């Protein structure tokens, strides 16, 4: 008789892991607290406007390709992917703007206009980033670390120096570009994973490289199409789904777990439990070891965000599909978010206008606009007036849009929905509203030093998702599912 596996959470990590295990003949069931799968990669529709709740772009397609290939599927037959080019617009106050593009002639013209000689330096920067990507994927990201010595050894120490891992991303980029504008253009991508570019490892210079070479894509029908396809594949491998079933605790017995208890008191037994719920939440709320939970609580977390979804009765052609509006004082903005953990006085923000490439996202002659404003993660002891903070952030965004020529934006809002840092916790059990994947990718929280995907004591309890190895962002979560599945196979002698 095949072993029974219970997966807590129907996020991309949980579903992908379930498929890997289902293909091996294990009896897999996913329990999800919400009424739908996908977590932060889900969507909602209102009055003909479709909004992606969290993730808005697809990159590192090679990881997607290999994942779908491992399921016996062709990614490009399963999803209708649209390549973005220009990838996005980066706009400073005033006239400074760059359209980030895979067109090297276009990039050369733009870069040289900002800083003479910068295109040659850009090519060197890309070459270094390519080597960083290849080495880090092979030796740090796409592998399990079962022992301390597999990560901490002389070979890896030399590798980390070679990868500039001990340098921060901004100072590394400053060696190539004199212009503050270009330094921001090539480092703001750290926000994708909720990190401070002045502290994040230079390993993350691979991000702009991947955008320009591998490309940035968007699934026609929205990011939730990824989830819909994974659910379809999972069901073909007999994975069972049960929604509206929040878990109250993981049942432990000695050095093993026996299953889960739902909030309604129902107990379900299993040979293996896999937690796709946010890892800090699992340790703090579902397991009895409060000492470990406290240690995890004191780790470094990503920032949070206010996200506004606007249904507009007018199209704004000024927007590309992906747009970044940078504050006047970028360093001050970053310090407010990551050091002071508050809302910056002058916000930077990202605008997603999906109907530029996918007309199904909005009614004809109307616009679907999502605006993501990074802010400091909230601190539980600080009692916040979320409505007041929402107004502050919203006003700052509207004011900036007016300075960019969108003077009538507010007048054409049909409806709006806002997700604040506390919303992320209540909807998805995300600690401190750290929506970009809870635990950050600081150097001391990478590889073997990141919370492990197999519990040290309860050997049949596993973790998958952004807060375990290798990290956050959908591509990393897909790898997390692969690596966690390998650990499960090892445990089950498969």
Coordinates of C-alpha atoms in Angstrom, one line a residue:
X1 CA 0.0 0.0 0.0
X2 CA 1.4 3.4 -1.0
X3 CA 2.3 5.9 1.7
X4 CA -0.2 8.7 2.5
X5 CA 1.2 12.2 2.2
X6 CA -0.6 15.4 3.4
X7 CA 0.4 18.7 2.0
X8 CA -0.6 21.9 4.0
X9 CA -1.2 24.7 1.5
X10 CA -2.1 24.8 -2.2
X11 CA 0.5 27.3 -3.2
X12 CA 2.8 26.6 -6.2
X13 CA 5.3 24.9 -4.0
X14 CA 2.7 22.5 -2.5
X15 CA 1.1 21.6 -5.8
X16 CA 4.4 21.1 -7.6
X17 CA 5.7 18.9 -4.8
X18 CA 2.4 16.9 -4.9
X19 CA 2.8 16.3 -8.6
X20 CA 6.4 15.0 -8.1
X21 CA 5.2 12.6 -5.4
X22 CA 2.0 11.6 -7.2
X23 CA 4.1 10.6 -10.2
X24 CA 6.0 8.2 -7.9
X25 CA 2.7 6.6 -6.9
X26 CA 2.3 8.2 -3.4
X27 CA -1.2 8.9 -2.2
X28 CA -1.2 12.7 -1.9
X29 CA -3.8 15.1 -0.6
X30 CA -3.5 18.9 -0.4
X31 CA -5.5 20.8 2.3
X32 CA -5.9 24.6 1.8
X33 CA -7.3 27.2 4.1
X34 CA -8.7 29.3 1.3
X35 CA -11.4 28.5 -1.2
X36 CA -9.0 28.4 -4.1
X37 CA -5.4 27.3 -4.9
X38 CA -2.4 29.5 -5.8
X39 CA -1.7 31.6 -2.7
X40 CA -0.1 34.8 -3.8
X41 CA -0.1 33.6 -7.4
X42 CA -3.9 33.7 -7.6
X43 CA -6.1 36.3 -9.2
X44 CA -9.6 37.9 -9.0
X45 CA -12.0 39.4 -11.5
X46 CA -14.3 42.3 -10.9
X47 CA -16.5 44.0 -13.6
X48 CA -14.5 42.4 -16.3
X49 CA -11.1 43.5 -14.9
X50 CA -8.7 40.7 -14.0
X51 CA -6.0 41.3 -11.4
X52 CA -3.0 39.2 -10.4
X53 CA -2.9 39.3 -6.6
X54 CA 0.9 39.0 -6.2
X55 CA 3.3 37.8 -8.9
X56 CA 3.0 39.7 -12.2
X57 CA 5.8 38.3 -14.4
X58 CA 7.5 35.0 -15.3
X59 CA 11.2 34.8 -15.6
X60 CA 14.0 32.1 -15.4
X61 CA 12.0 30.0 -18.0
X62 CA 14.6 27.3 -18.0
X63 CA 13.4 26.2 -14.5
X64 CA 9.8 26.2 -15.6
X65 CA 10.7 24.2 -18.7
X66 CA 12.6 21.5 -16.7
X67 CA 9.8 21.3 -14.1
X68 CA 7.1 20.8 -16.7
X69 CA 9.4 18.4 -18.6
X70 CA 9.7 16.3 -15.4
X71 CA 5.9 16.0 -15.5
X72 CA 6.0 14.8 -19.1
X73 CA 4.6 18.1 -20.3
X74 CA 5.8 20.9 -22.7
X75 CA 5.6 24.2 -20.9
X76 CA 4.9 26.1 -24.2
X77 CA 2.0 23.8 -25.1
X78 CA 0.5 24.0 -21.6
X79 CA 0.7 27.9 -21.3
X80 CA 0.4 30.6 -23.8
X81 CA 3.5 32.7 -22.9
X82 CA 4.0 36.3 -24.2
X83 CA 7.5 37.7 -24.1
X84 CA 7.8 41.2 -22.8
X85 CA 10.0 43.7 -24.8
X86 CA 10.6 46.3 -23.6
X87 CA 10.7 44.4 -20.4
X88 CA 9.8 47.4 -18.3
X89 CA 10.2 51.2 -18.0
X90 CA 12.3 52.6 -15.2
X91 CA 11.3 56.3 -14.6
X92 CA 13.1 58.8 -12.3
X93 CA 11.6 62.2 -11.4
X94 CA 11.9 64.5 -14.4
X95 CA 12.8 63.2 -17.8
X96 CA 15.2 60.3 -16.9
X97 CA 13.8 57.0 -18.2
X98 CA 15.1 53.7 -19.5
X99 CA 13.2 51.1 -21.4
X100 CA 14.9 47.9 -20.3
X101 CA 15.1 45.8 -23.4
X102 CA 16.8 42.7 -24.9
X103 CA 17.4 44.8 -28.0
X104 CA 21.2 45.6 -27.6
X105 CA 21.1 48.5 -30.1
X106 CA 18.3 50.1 -28.1
X107 CA 20.1 49.5 -24.8
X108 CA 23.4 50.9 -26.3
X109 CA 21.7 54.2 -27.3
X110 CA 20.0 54.6 -24.0
X111 CA 23.0 53.7 -21.8
X112 CA 25.4 55.9 -23.8
X113 CA 22.9 58.8 -23.5
X114 CA 23.1 58.6 -19.7
X115 CA 26.8 57.8 -19.3
X116 CA 29.4 57.7 -22.0
X117 CA 31.3 54.4 -22.2
X118 CA 28.6 52.6 -20.2
X119 CA 27.6 50.2 -22.9
X120 CA 30.9 48.4 -22.9
X121 CA 30.8 48.2 -19.1
X122 CA 27.3 46.9 -19.3
X123 CA 28.5 44.0 -21.5
X124 CA 31.2 43.2 -18.9
X125 CA 28.6 43.4 -16.2
X126 CA 26.4 40.9 -18.1
X127 CA 29.3 38.6 -18.7
X128 CA 30.2 38.5 -15.0
X129 CA 26.5 38.0 -14.1
X130 CA 26.3 35.1 -16.5
X131 CA 29.1 33.3 -14.8
X132 CA 27.6 34.1 -11.4
X133 CA 24.3 32.5 -12.5
X134 CA 25.9 29.4 -13.9
X135 CA 28.1 28.7 -10.8
X136 CA 25.5 29.6 -8.2
X137 CA 22.8 27.5 -9.8
X138 CA 25.1 24.5 -9.9
X139 CA 26.8 24.7 -6.6
X140 CA 24.4 26.7 -4.3
X141 CA 20.8 27.0 -5.6
X142 CA 19.8 23.8 -7.4
X143 CA 21.0 21.2 -4.8
X144 CA 20.3 19.9 -1.4
X145 CA 22.8 20.3 1.5
X146 CA 22.5 17.3 3.8
X147 CA 25.5 18.1 5.9
X148 CA 27.3 21.1 7.3
X149 CA 30.5 20.2 5.5
X150 CA 28.7 20.1 2.1
X151 CA 28.3 23.9 2.3
X152 CA 31.1 25.0 4.6
X153 CA 34.3 23.9 2.9
X154 CA 37.3 25.4 1.3
X155 CA 36.0 24.9 -2.3
X156 CA 32.8 26.7 -1.5
X157 CA 34.6 29.5 0.3
X158 CA 36.6 30.2 -2.9
X159 CA 33.4 29.9 -4.9
X160 CA 31.7 32.5 -2.8
X161 CA 34.6 34.9 -3.3
X162 CA 34.5 34.2 -7.0
X163 CA 30.7 35.0 -7.0
X164 CA 31.4 38.3 -5.2
X165 CA 28.9 36.9 -2.6
X166 CA 30.5 39.0 0.2
X167 CA 30.0 42.3 -1.8
X168 CA 26.7 44.0 -1.8
X169 CA 24.8 44.3 -5.1
X170 CA 24.8 48.1 -5.2
X171 CA 28.6 48.5 -4.5
X172 CA 29.3 45.7 -7.0
X173 CA 27.2 47.6 -9.7
X174 CA 28.9 50.9 -8.8
X175 CA 32.2 49.4 -10.0
X176 CA 30.7 49.3 -13.5
X177 CA 28.6 52.5 -13.6
X178 CA 29.2 56.0 -12.4
X179 CA 25.7 57.2 -12.9
X180 CA 23.4 56.8 -9.8
X181 CA 20.6 56.4 -12.3
X182 CA 22.2 53.3 -13.9
X183 CA 23.2 51.9 -10.5
X184 CA 19.5 52.0 -9.5
X185 CA 18.4 50.5 -12.9
X186 CA 20.6 47.5 -12.4
X187 CA 19.9 46.9 -8.7
X188 CA 16.2 47.7 -8.0
X189 CA 15.4 44.1 -9.0
X190 CA 16.3 43.1 -5.4
X191 CA 12.8 44.2 -4.5
X192 CA 11.5 41.2 -6.5
X193 CA 12.7 39.1 -3.5
X194 CA 12.1 41.8 -0.9
X195 CA 15.7 42.8 -0.3
X196 CA 17.8 45.9 0.3
X197 CA 20.1 46.3 -2.7
X198 CA 22.6 48.0 -0.5
X199 CA 22.9 44.9 1.6
X200 CA 21.9 42.1 -0.7
X201 CA 24.7 39.8 -2.0
X202 CA 26.2 40.7 -5.4
X203 CA 25.1 37.2 -6.4
X204 CA 21.8 38.9 -7.3
X205 CA 23.4 40.7 -10.2
X206 CA 22.2 37.6 -12.0
X207 CA 18.6 39.1 -12.0
X208 CA 19.0 41.9 -14.6
X209 CA 21.1 39.4 -16.7
X210 CA 18.3 36.9 -16.7
X211 CA 15.7 39.5 -17.6
X212 CA 17.7 40.6 -20.6
X213 CA 18.8 37.2 -21.9
X214 CA 16.3 34.6 -20.7
X215 CA 13.5 37.2 -21.0
X216 CA 10.5 38.2 -19.0
X217 CA 7.2 36.6 -19.9
X218 CA 3.6 36.8 -19.1
X219 CA 1.0 34.0 -19.4
X220 CA -2.0 35.0 -21.4
X221 CA -4.9 34.9 -19.0
X222 CA -2.7 36.0 -16.1
X223 CA -0.3 34.4 -13.6
X224 CA -3.0 32.3 -12.2
X225 CA -2.9 30.2 -15.4
X226 CA 0.3 28.7 -14.0
X227 CA -1.6 27.5 -11.0
X228 CA -4.6 26.3 -13.0
X229 CA -2.3 24.2 -15.2
X230 CA -0.5 22.7 -12.2
X231 CA -3.8 21.8 -10.6
X232 CA -4.9 20.1 -13.8
X233 CA -1.6 18.1 -13.9
X234 CA -1.8 17.2 -10.2
X235 CA -5.3 15.8 -10.6
X236 CA -4.1 13.7 -13.5
X237 CA -1.7 12.1 -11.0
X238 CA -4.5 11.5 -8.6
X239 CA -3.7 14.3 -6.2
X240 CA -6.7 15.2 -4.1
X241 CA -7.6 18.8 -3.1
X242 CA -9.6 20.0 -0.1
X243 CA -10.3 23.7 0.3
X244 CA -11.6 25.8 3.1
X245 CA -9.7 23.6 5.6
X246 CA -7.3 25.6 7.8
X247 CA -4.9 23.5 9.8
X248 CA -4.8 24.1 13.6
X249 CA -1.7 21.9 14.3
X250 CA 0.6 19.2 13.1
X251 CA 0.3 16.1 15.3
X252 CA 3.6 15.0 16.7
X253 CA 4.4 11.7 18.4
X254 CA 8.0 11.3 19.7
X255 CA 10.3 11.9 16.7
X256 CA 7.7 11.7 14.1
X257 CA 4.5 13.5 13.0
X258 CA 1.3 11.5 12.6
X259 CA -0.8 13.9 10.6
X260 CA -2.7 17.1 11.1
X261 CA -5.7 18.5 13.1
X262 CA -7.9 21.0 11.3
X263 CA -9.4 24.0 13.0
X264 CA -12.8 22.2 13.1
X265 CA -11.1 19.5 15.2
X266 CA -10.9 16.8 12.5
X267 CA -7.8 14.7 12.6
X268 CA -6.2 13.2 9.5
X269 CA -3.4 10.8 9.7
X270 CA -0.5 10.6 7.3
X271 CA 2.9 8.9 6.8
X272 CA 4.4 12.1 5.6
X273 CA 3.4 15.8 6.1
X274 CA 4.7 18.6 3.9
X275 CA 4.1 22.2 4.9
X276 CA 3.7 24.6 2.1
X277 CA 2.4 27.2 4.5
X278 CA 4.8 30.0 5.4
X279 CA 7.6 28.3 7.3
X280 CA 7.8 30.8 10.2
X281 CA 4.1 30.5 10.6
X282 CA 4.3 26.7 10.7
X283 CA 7.0 26.7 13.5
X284 CA 5.1 29.4 15.5
X285 CA 1.5 28.1 15.1
X286 CA 1.5 24.5 14.1
X287 CA 4.4 22.9 16.0
X288 CA 5.1 22.7 19.7
X289 CA 8.8 23.7 19.7
X290 CA 8.5 27.4 20.7
X291 CA 12.3 27.8 21.1
X292 CA 12.9 27.1 17.4
X293 CA 10.0 29.3 16.5
X294 CA 11.6 32.2 18.4
X295 CA 14.9 31.7 16.6
X296 CA 13.2 31.9 13.3
X297 CA 11.2 34.9 14.4
X298 CA 14.5 36.7 15.0
X299 CA 15.9 36.0 11.5
X300 CA 16.0 38.6 8.7
X301 CA 12.7 39.1 6.9
X302 CA 11.8 40.7 3.5
X303 CA 9.9 43.9 3.3
X304 CA 6.2 44.2 2.9
X305 CA 4.0 46.1 0.4
X306 CA 0.7 47.9 -0.1
X307 CA -0.9 46.7 -3.3
X308 CA -3.6 48.7 -5.0
X309 CA -5.8 47.2 -7.7
X310 CA -7.6 49.8 -9.8
X311 CA -10.4 49.2 -12.3
X312 CA -10.1 52.2 -14.7
X313 CA -12.7 53.5 -17.2
X314 CA -10.0 54.9 -19.4
X315 CA -6.8 53.5 -21.0
X316 CA -3.5 55.1 -20.0
X317 CA -1.1 54.5 -22.9
X318 CA 1.7 56.1 -20.9
X319 CA 2.2 52.8 -19.1
X320 CA 4.2 49.9 -20.5
X321 CA 3.0 46.5 -19.1
X322 CA 5.7 46.7 -16.4
X323 CA 6.7 50.1 -15.0
X324 CA 9.0 51.2 -12.1
X325 CA 8.8 54.8 -10.7
X326 CA 11.8 55.6 -8.6
X327 CA 11.7 58.1 -5.7
X328 CA 13.9 61.2 -5.7
X329 CA 16.2 59.9 -3.0
X330 CA 16.5 56.2 -3.6
X331 CA 18.9 55.5 -0.7
X332 CA 16.6 57.3 1.7
X333 CA 13.6 55.3 0.3
X334 CA 15.5 52.0 0.8
X335 CA 16.6 52.9 4.4
X336 CA 13.1 53.8 5.4
X337 CA 11.9 50.4 4.1
X338 CA 14.6 48.1 5.4
X339 CA 16.3 49.9 8.3
X340 CA 13.5 52.0 9.8
X341 CA 10.8 49.5 8.7
X342 CA 8.3 52.2 7.9
X343 CA 6.6 53.9 4.9
X344 CA 9.0 56.1 3.0
X345 CA 8.1 59.8 2.7
X346 CA 8.8 59.6 -1.0
X347 CA 7.7 56.2 -2.3
X348 CA 9.0 54.2 -5.1
X349 CA 6.5 51.9 -6.8
X350 CA 5.8 49.4 -9.6
X351 CA 2.8 49.6 -11.9
X352 CA 1.4 46.6 -13.8
X353 CA -0.8 47.2 -16.8
X354 CA -1.5 43.7 -18.2
X355 CA -3.8 44.8 -21.0
X356 CA -0.8 46.0 -23.0
X357 CA -0.1 42.4 -24.0
X358 CA -3.2 40.6 -22.8
X359 CA -6.4 42.4 -23.8
X360 CA -8.5 39.8 -21.8
X361 CA -7.4 41.5 -18.6
X362 CA -9.7 44.6 -19.1
X363 CA -12.9 45.6 -20.8
X364 CA -12.5 47.3 -24.2
X365 CA -11.3 50.9 -23.8
X366 CA -10.6 50.4 -20.1
X367 CA -7.6 49.6 -18.0
X368 CA -6.6 47.2 -15.3
X369 CA -3.9 48.7 -13.1
X370 CA -2.1 47.2 -10.1
X371 CA 0.4 49.3 -8.1
X372 CA 2.8 47.7 -5.7
X373 CA 4.4 50.0 -3.1
X374 CA 7.2 48.4 -1.1
X375 CA 7.1 49.4 2.6
X376 CA 8.8 48.2 5.8
X377 CA 7.5 45.0 7.3
X378 CA 5.2 45.6 10.2
X379 CA 6.1 45.0 13.8
X380 CA 3.4 43.4 15.9
X381 CA 4.0 45.6 18.9
X382 CA 3.3 48.7 16.8
X383 CA -0.4 49.3 16.7
X384 CA -1.1 50.6 13.2
X385 CA -4.0 52.5 11.8
X386 CA -4.1 50.7 8.4
X387 CA -6.7 53.0 6.9
X388 CA -4.6 56.1 7.7
X389 CA -1.5 54.4 6.3
X390 CA -3.3 53.4 3.2
X391 CA -4.4 57.0 2.6
X392 CA -0.8 58.2 3.0
X393 CA 0.5 55.7 0.5
X394 CA -2.3 56.1 -2.0
X395 CA -2.0 59.9 -1.9
X396 CA 1.8 59.6 -2.5
X397 CA 1.2 57.4 -5.5
X398 CA -1.5 59.7 -7.0
X399 CA 0.7 62.8 -6.5
X400 CA 3.6 61.1 -8.3
X401 CA 1.4 60.0 -11.2
X402 CA 0.1 63.6 -11.6
X403 CA 3.7 64.8 -11.8
X404 CA 4.2 62.3 -14.6
X405 CA 1.3 63.7 -16.6
X406 CA -1.5 61.4 -15.4
X407 CA -3.4 64.3 -13.9
X408 CA -6.8 62.7 -14.2
X409 CA -5.9 59.2 -13.0
X410 CA -8.0 59.5 -9.8
X411 CA -11.0 60.8 -11.6
X412 CA -11.2 57.6 -13.8
X413 CA -11.1 55.0 -11.0
X414 CA -14.2 52.9 -11.2
X415 CA -13.3 50.8 -8.1
X416 CA -10.2 49.9 -6.1
X417 CA -9.0 47.2 -3.8
X418 CA -6.1 47.5 -1.4
X419 CA -4.0 44.8 0.3
X420 CA -1.9 46.1 3.2
X421 CA 0.8 44.3 5.2
X422 CA -1.7 43.0 7.7
X423 CA -3.9 41.6 4.8
X424 CA -1.1 39.3 3.7
X425 CA -0.9 37.8 7.1
X426 CA -4.6 37.2 7.5
X427 CA -5.1 35.8 4.0
X428 CA -1.9 33.8 3.6
X429 CA -0.4 33.4 7.1
X430 CA 2.6 35.5 6.0
X431 CA 4.7 36.6 9.0
X432 CA 5.0 40.3 9.5
X433 CA 3.3 40.9 6.1
X434 CA 6.7 40.0 4.4
X435 CA 4.9 39.4 1.1
X436 CA 8.0 38.8 -1.0
X437 CA 8.7 35.5 0.7
X438 CA 9.1 36.1 4.5
X439 CA 12.7 35.2 5.1
X440 CA 15.2 37.2 3.1
X441 CA 18.2 36.0 1.1
X442 CA 20.9 37.5 3.2
X443 CA 24.2 35.7 2.9
X444 CA 23.7 34.1 6.3
X445 CA 20.3 32.8 5.2
X446 CA 21.4 31.0 2.1
X447 CA 22.3 27.4 1.3
X448 CA 22.8 25.3 4.4
X449 CA 22.1 28.3 6.6
X450 CA 18.6 28.7 5.4
X451 CA 15.9 26.8 7.3
X452 CA 16.0 23.3 6.0
X453 CA 13.4 21.5 4.0
X454 CA 13.3 18.5 6.3
X455 CA 12.7 18.9 10.1
X456 CA 15.7 18.0 12.2
X457 CA 13.7 16.1 14.8
X458 CA 10.5 14.9 12.9
X459 CA 12.1 13.2 9.9
X460 CA 8.8 12.7 8.1
X461 CA 7.9 16.4 8.2
X462 CA 9.1 18.5 5.2
X463 CA 8.9 22.1 4.1
X464 CA 8.5 23.6 0.7
X465 CA 8.2 27.3 -0.4
X466 CA 10.0 30.6 -0.3
X467 CA 11.2 30.5 3.3
X468 CA 13.1 27.3 2.9
X469 CA 16.0 26.4 0.6
X470 CA 16.7 27.7 -2.0
X471 CA 14.6 30.8 -1.5
X472 CA 11.7 33.0 -2.6
X473 CA 10.2 33.9 -6.0
X474 CA 8.3 31.4 -8.2
X475 CA 11.4 29.9 -9.9
X476 CA 13.0 29.2 -6.6
X477 CA 9.8 27.7 -5.2
X478 CA 9.7 25.3 -8.2
X479 CA 13.2 24.3 -7.3
X480 CA 12.2 24.0 -3.7
X481 CA 9.5 21.5 -4.7
X482 CA 12.0 19.4 -6.6
X483 CA 14.6 19.4 -3.8
X484 CA 12.0 18.7 -1.1
X485 CA 10.6 15.8 -3.2
X486 CA 14.1 14.4 -3.5
X487 CA 14.3 14.4 0.3
X488 CA 10.8 12.7 0.6
X489 CA 11.9 10.0 -2.0
X490 CA 15.0 9.4 0.1
X491 CA 12.9 9.1 3.3
X492 CA 10.4 6.7 1.6
X493 CA 13.2 4.7 0.0
X494 CA 11.8 5.4 -3.5

